PDB file of C-alpha atoms and ligand atoms in Angstrom:
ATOM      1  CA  UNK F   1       0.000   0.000   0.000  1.00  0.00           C
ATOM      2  CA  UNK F   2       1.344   3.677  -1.318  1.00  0.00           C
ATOM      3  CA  UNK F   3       0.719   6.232   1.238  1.00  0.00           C
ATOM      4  CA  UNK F   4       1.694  10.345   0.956  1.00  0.00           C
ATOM      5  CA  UNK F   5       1.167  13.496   2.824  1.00  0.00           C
ATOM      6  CA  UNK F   6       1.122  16.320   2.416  1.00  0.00           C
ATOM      7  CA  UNK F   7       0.224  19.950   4.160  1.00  0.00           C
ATOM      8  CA  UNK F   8      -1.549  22.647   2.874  1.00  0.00           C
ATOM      9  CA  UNK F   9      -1.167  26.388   4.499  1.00  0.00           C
ATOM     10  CA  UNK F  10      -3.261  28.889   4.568  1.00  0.00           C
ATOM     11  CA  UNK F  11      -3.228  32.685   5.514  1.00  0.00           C
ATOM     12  CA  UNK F  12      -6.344  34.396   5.181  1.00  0.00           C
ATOM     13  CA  UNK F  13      -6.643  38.308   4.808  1.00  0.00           C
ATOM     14  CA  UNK F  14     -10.139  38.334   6.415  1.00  0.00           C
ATOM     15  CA  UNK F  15     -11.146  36.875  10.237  1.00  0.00           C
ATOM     16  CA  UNK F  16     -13.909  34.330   8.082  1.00  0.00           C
ATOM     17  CA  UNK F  17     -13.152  32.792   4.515  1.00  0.00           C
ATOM     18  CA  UNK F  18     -14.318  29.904   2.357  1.00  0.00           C
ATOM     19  CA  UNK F  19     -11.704  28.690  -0.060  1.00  0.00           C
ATOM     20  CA  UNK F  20     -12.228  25.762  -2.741  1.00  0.00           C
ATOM     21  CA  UNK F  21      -8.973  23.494  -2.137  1.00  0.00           C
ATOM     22  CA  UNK F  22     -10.381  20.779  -4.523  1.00  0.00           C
ATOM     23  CA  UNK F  23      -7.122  21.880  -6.679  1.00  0.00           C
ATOM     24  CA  UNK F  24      -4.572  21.325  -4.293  1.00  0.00           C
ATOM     25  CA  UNK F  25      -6.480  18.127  -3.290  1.00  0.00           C
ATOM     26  CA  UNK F  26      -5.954  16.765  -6.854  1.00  0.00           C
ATOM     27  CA  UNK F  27      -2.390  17.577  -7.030  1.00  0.00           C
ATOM     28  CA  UNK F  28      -1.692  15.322  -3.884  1.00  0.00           C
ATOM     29  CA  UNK F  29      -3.821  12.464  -5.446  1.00  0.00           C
ATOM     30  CA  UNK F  30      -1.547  12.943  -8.384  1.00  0.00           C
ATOM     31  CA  UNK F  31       2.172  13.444  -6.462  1.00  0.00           C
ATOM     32  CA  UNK F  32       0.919  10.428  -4.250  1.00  0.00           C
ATOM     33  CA  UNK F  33       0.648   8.300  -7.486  1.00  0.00           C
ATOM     34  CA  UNK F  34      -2.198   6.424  -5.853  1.00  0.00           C
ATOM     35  CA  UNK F  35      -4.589   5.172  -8.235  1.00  0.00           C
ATOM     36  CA  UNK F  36      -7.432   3.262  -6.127  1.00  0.00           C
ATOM     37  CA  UNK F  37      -7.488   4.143  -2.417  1.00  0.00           C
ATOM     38  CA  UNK F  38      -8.935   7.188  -0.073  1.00  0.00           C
ATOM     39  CA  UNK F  39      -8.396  10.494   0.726  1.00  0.00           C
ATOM     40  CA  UNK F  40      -8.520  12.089   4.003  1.00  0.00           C
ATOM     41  CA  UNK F  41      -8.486  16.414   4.204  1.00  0.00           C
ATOM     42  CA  UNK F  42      -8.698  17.496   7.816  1.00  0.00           C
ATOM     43  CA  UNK F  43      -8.200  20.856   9.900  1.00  0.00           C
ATOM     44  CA  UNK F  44      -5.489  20.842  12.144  1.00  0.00           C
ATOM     45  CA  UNK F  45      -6.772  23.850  13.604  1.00  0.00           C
ATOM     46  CA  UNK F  46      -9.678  23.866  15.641  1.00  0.00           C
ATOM     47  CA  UNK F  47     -11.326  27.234  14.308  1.00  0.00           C
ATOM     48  CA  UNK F  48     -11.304  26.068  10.755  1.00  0.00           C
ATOM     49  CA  UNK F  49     -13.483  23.398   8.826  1.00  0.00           C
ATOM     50  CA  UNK F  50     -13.157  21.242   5.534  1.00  0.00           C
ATOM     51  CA  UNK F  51     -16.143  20.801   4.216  1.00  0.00           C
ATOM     52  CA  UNK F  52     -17.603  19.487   0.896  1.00  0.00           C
ATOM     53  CA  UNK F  53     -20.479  21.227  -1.065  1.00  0.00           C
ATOM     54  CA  UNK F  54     -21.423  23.167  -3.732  1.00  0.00           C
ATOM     55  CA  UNK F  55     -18.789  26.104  -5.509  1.00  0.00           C
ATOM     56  CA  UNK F  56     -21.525  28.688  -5.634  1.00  0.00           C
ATOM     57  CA  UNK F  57     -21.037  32.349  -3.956  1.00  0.00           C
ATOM     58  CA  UNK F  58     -24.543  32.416  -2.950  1.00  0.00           C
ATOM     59  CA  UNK F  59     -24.293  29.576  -0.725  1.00  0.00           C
ATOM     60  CA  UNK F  60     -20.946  30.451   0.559  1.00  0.00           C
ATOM     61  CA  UNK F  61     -22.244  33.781   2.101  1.00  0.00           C
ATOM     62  CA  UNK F  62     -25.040  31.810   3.340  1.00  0.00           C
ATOM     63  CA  UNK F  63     -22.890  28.846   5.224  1.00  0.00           C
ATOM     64  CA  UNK F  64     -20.971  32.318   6.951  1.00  0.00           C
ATOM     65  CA  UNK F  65     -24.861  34.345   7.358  1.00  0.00           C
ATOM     66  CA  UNK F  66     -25.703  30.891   9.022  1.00  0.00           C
ATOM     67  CA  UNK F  67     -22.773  30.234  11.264  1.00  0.00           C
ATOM     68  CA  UNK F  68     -22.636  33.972  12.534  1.00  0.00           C
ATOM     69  CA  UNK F  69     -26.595  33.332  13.809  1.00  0.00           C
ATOM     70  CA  UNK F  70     -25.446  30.246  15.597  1.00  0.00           C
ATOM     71  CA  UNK F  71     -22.265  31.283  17.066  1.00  0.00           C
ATOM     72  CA  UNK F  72     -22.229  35.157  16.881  1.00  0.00           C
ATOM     73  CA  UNK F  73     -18.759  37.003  16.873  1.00  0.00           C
ATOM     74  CA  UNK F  74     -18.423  38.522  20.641  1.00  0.00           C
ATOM     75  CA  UNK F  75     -15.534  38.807  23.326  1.00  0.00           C
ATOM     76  CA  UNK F  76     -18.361  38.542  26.057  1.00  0.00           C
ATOM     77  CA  UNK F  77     -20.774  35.962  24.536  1.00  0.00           C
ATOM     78  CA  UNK F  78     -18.539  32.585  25.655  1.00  0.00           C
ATOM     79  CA  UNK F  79     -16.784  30.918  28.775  1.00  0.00           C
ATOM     80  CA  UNK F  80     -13.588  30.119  26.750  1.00  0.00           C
ATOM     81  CA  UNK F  81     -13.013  33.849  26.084  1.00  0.00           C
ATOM     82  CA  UNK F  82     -12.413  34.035  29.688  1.00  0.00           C
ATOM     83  CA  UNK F  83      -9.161  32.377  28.782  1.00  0.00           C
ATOM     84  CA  UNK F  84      -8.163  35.595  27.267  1.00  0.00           C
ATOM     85  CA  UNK F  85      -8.710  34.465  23.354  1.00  0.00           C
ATOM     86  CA  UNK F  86     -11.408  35.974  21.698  1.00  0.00           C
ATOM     87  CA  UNK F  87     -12.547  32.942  19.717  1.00  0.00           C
ATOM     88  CA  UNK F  88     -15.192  31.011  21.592  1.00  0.00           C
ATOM     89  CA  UNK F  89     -17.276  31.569  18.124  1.00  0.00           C
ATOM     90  CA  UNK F  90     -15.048  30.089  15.801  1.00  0.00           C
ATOM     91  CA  UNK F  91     -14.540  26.772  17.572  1.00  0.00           C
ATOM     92  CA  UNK F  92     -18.417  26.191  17.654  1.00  0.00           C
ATOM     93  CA  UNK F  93     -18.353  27.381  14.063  1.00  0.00           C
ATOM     94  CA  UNK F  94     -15.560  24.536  12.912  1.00  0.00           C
ATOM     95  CA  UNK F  95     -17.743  22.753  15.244  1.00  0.00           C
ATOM     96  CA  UNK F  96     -21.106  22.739  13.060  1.00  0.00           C
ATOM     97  CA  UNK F  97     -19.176  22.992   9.492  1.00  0.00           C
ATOM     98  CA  UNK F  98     -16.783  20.083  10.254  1.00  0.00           C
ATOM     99  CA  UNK F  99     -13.485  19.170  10.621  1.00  0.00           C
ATOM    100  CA  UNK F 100     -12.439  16.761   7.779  1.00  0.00           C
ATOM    101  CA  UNK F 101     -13.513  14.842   4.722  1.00  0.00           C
ATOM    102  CA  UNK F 102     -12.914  11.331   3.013  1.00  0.00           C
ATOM    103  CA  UNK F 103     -12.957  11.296  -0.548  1.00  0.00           C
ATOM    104  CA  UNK F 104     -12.903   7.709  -2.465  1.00  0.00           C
ATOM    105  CA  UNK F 105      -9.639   8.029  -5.142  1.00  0.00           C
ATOM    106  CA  UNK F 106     -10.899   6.305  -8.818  1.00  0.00           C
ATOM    107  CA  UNK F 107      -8.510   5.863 -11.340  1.00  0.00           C
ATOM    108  CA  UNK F 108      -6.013   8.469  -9.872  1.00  0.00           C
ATOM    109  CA  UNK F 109      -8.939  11.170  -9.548  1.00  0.00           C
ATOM    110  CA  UNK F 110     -11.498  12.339  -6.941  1.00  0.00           C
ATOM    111  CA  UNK F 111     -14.969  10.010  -7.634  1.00  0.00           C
ATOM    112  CA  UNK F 112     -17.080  13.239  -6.931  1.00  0.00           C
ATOM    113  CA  UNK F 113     -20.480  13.902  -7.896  1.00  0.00           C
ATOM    114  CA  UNK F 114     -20.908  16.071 -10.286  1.00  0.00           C
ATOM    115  CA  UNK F 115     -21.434  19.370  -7.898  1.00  0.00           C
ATOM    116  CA  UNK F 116     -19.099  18.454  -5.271  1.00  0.00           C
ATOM    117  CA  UNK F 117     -15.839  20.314  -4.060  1.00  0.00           C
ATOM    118  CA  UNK F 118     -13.793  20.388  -0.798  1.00  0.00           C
ATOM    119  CA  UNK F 119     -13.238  24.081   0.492  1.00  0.00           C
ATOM    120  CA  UNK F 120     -11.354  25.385   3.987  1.00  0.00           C
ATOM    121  CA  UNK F 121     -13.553  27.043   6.084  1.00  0.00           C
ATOM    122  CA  UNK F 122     -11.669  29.506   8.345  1.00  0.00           C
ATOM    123  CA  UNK F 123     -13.334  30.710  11.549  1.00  0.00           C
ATOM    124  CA  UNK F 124     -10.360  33.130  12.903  1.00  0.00           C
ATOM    125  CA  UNK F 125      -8.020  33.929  10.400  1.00  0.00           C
ATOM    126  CA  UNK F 126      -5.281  36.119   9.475  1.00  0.00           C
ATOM    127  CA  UNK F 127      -2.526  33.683  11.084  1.00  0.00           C
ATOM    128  CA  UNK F 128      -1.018  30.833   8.838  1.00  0.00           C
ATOM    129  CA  UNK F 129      -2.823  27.876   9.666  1.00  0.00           C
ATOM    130  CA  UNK F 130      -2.728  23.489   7.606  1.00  0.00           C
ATOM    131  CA  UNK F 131      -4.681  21.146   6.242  1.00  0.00           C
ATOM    132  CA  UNK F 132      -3.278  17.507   6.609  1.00  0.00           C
ATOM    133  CA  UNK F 133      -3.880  15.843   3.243  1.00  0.00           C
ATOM    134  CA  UNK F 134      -3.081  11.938   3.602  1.00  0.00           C
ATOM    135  CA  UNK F 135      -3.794   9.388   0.593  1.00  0.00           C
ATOM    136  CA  UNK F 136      -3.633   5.925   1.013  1.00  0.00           C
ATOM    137  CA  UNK F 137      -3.812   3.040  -1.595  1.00  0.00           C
ATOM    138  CA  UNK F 138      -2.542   1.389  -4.313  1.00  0.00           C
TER     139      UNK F 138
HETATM  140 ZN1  LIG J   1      -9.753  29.432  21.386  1.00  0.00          ZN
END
């Protein structure tokens, strides 16, 4: 069994951002050679998500509308900001969004339906932050 890893970093210029790493994803598959076999695309951060839906700009502002009513932004709002940070939000946001995927690898490419792509979901941004991409198979 071929296995490969590799990490993806991330910067973001805004606190909340949704960015379609299906791309980078397919490069991997393709460096780790591996033809049949699964894909694993996790977080390592616990304010950030990867998550699999649709690439439409509509729904992206409505994942971020949707999160903010759930866990609103706000220093006072949660226990864990008694810790100083100011990011009790953004782990219940990478909470509800997720914090990995498994793809199935078919013939050296991502067997995706047809609307489905992997994006990074950050919750607290502006640092440099990875995704752990690990693809196992033959
Ligand atoms: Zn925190």
């Amino acid at each position: 069994m071929k296995s490969y890893t590799k990490y993806l970093w991330f910067s973001t210029k805004n606190r909340y951002d949704i960015i379609n790493i299906t791309d980078q994803v397919e490069d991997a598959i393709s460096e780790s050679k591996v033809k049949e076999g699964l894909c694993l695309v996790n977080a390592m951060h616990i304010t950030a998500s990867v998550f699999i839906n649709d690439n439409e700009i509509g729904l992206h502002q409505d994942f971020l509308a949707w999160v903010e009513k759930l866990a609103p932004y706000g220093k006072e709002k949660y226990k864990h900001n008694l810790t100083g940070e100011d990011n009790g939000d953004a782990h219940l946001k990478r909470t509800i969004m997720g914090r990995e995927v498994v793809c199935a690898i078919t013939n050296g490419k991502l067997d995706f339906g047809p609307w489905e792509q992997i994006f990074y979901g950050e919750f607290d941004g502006q640092r440099k932050k990875r995704v752990l991409v690990k693809v196992i198979g033959e």
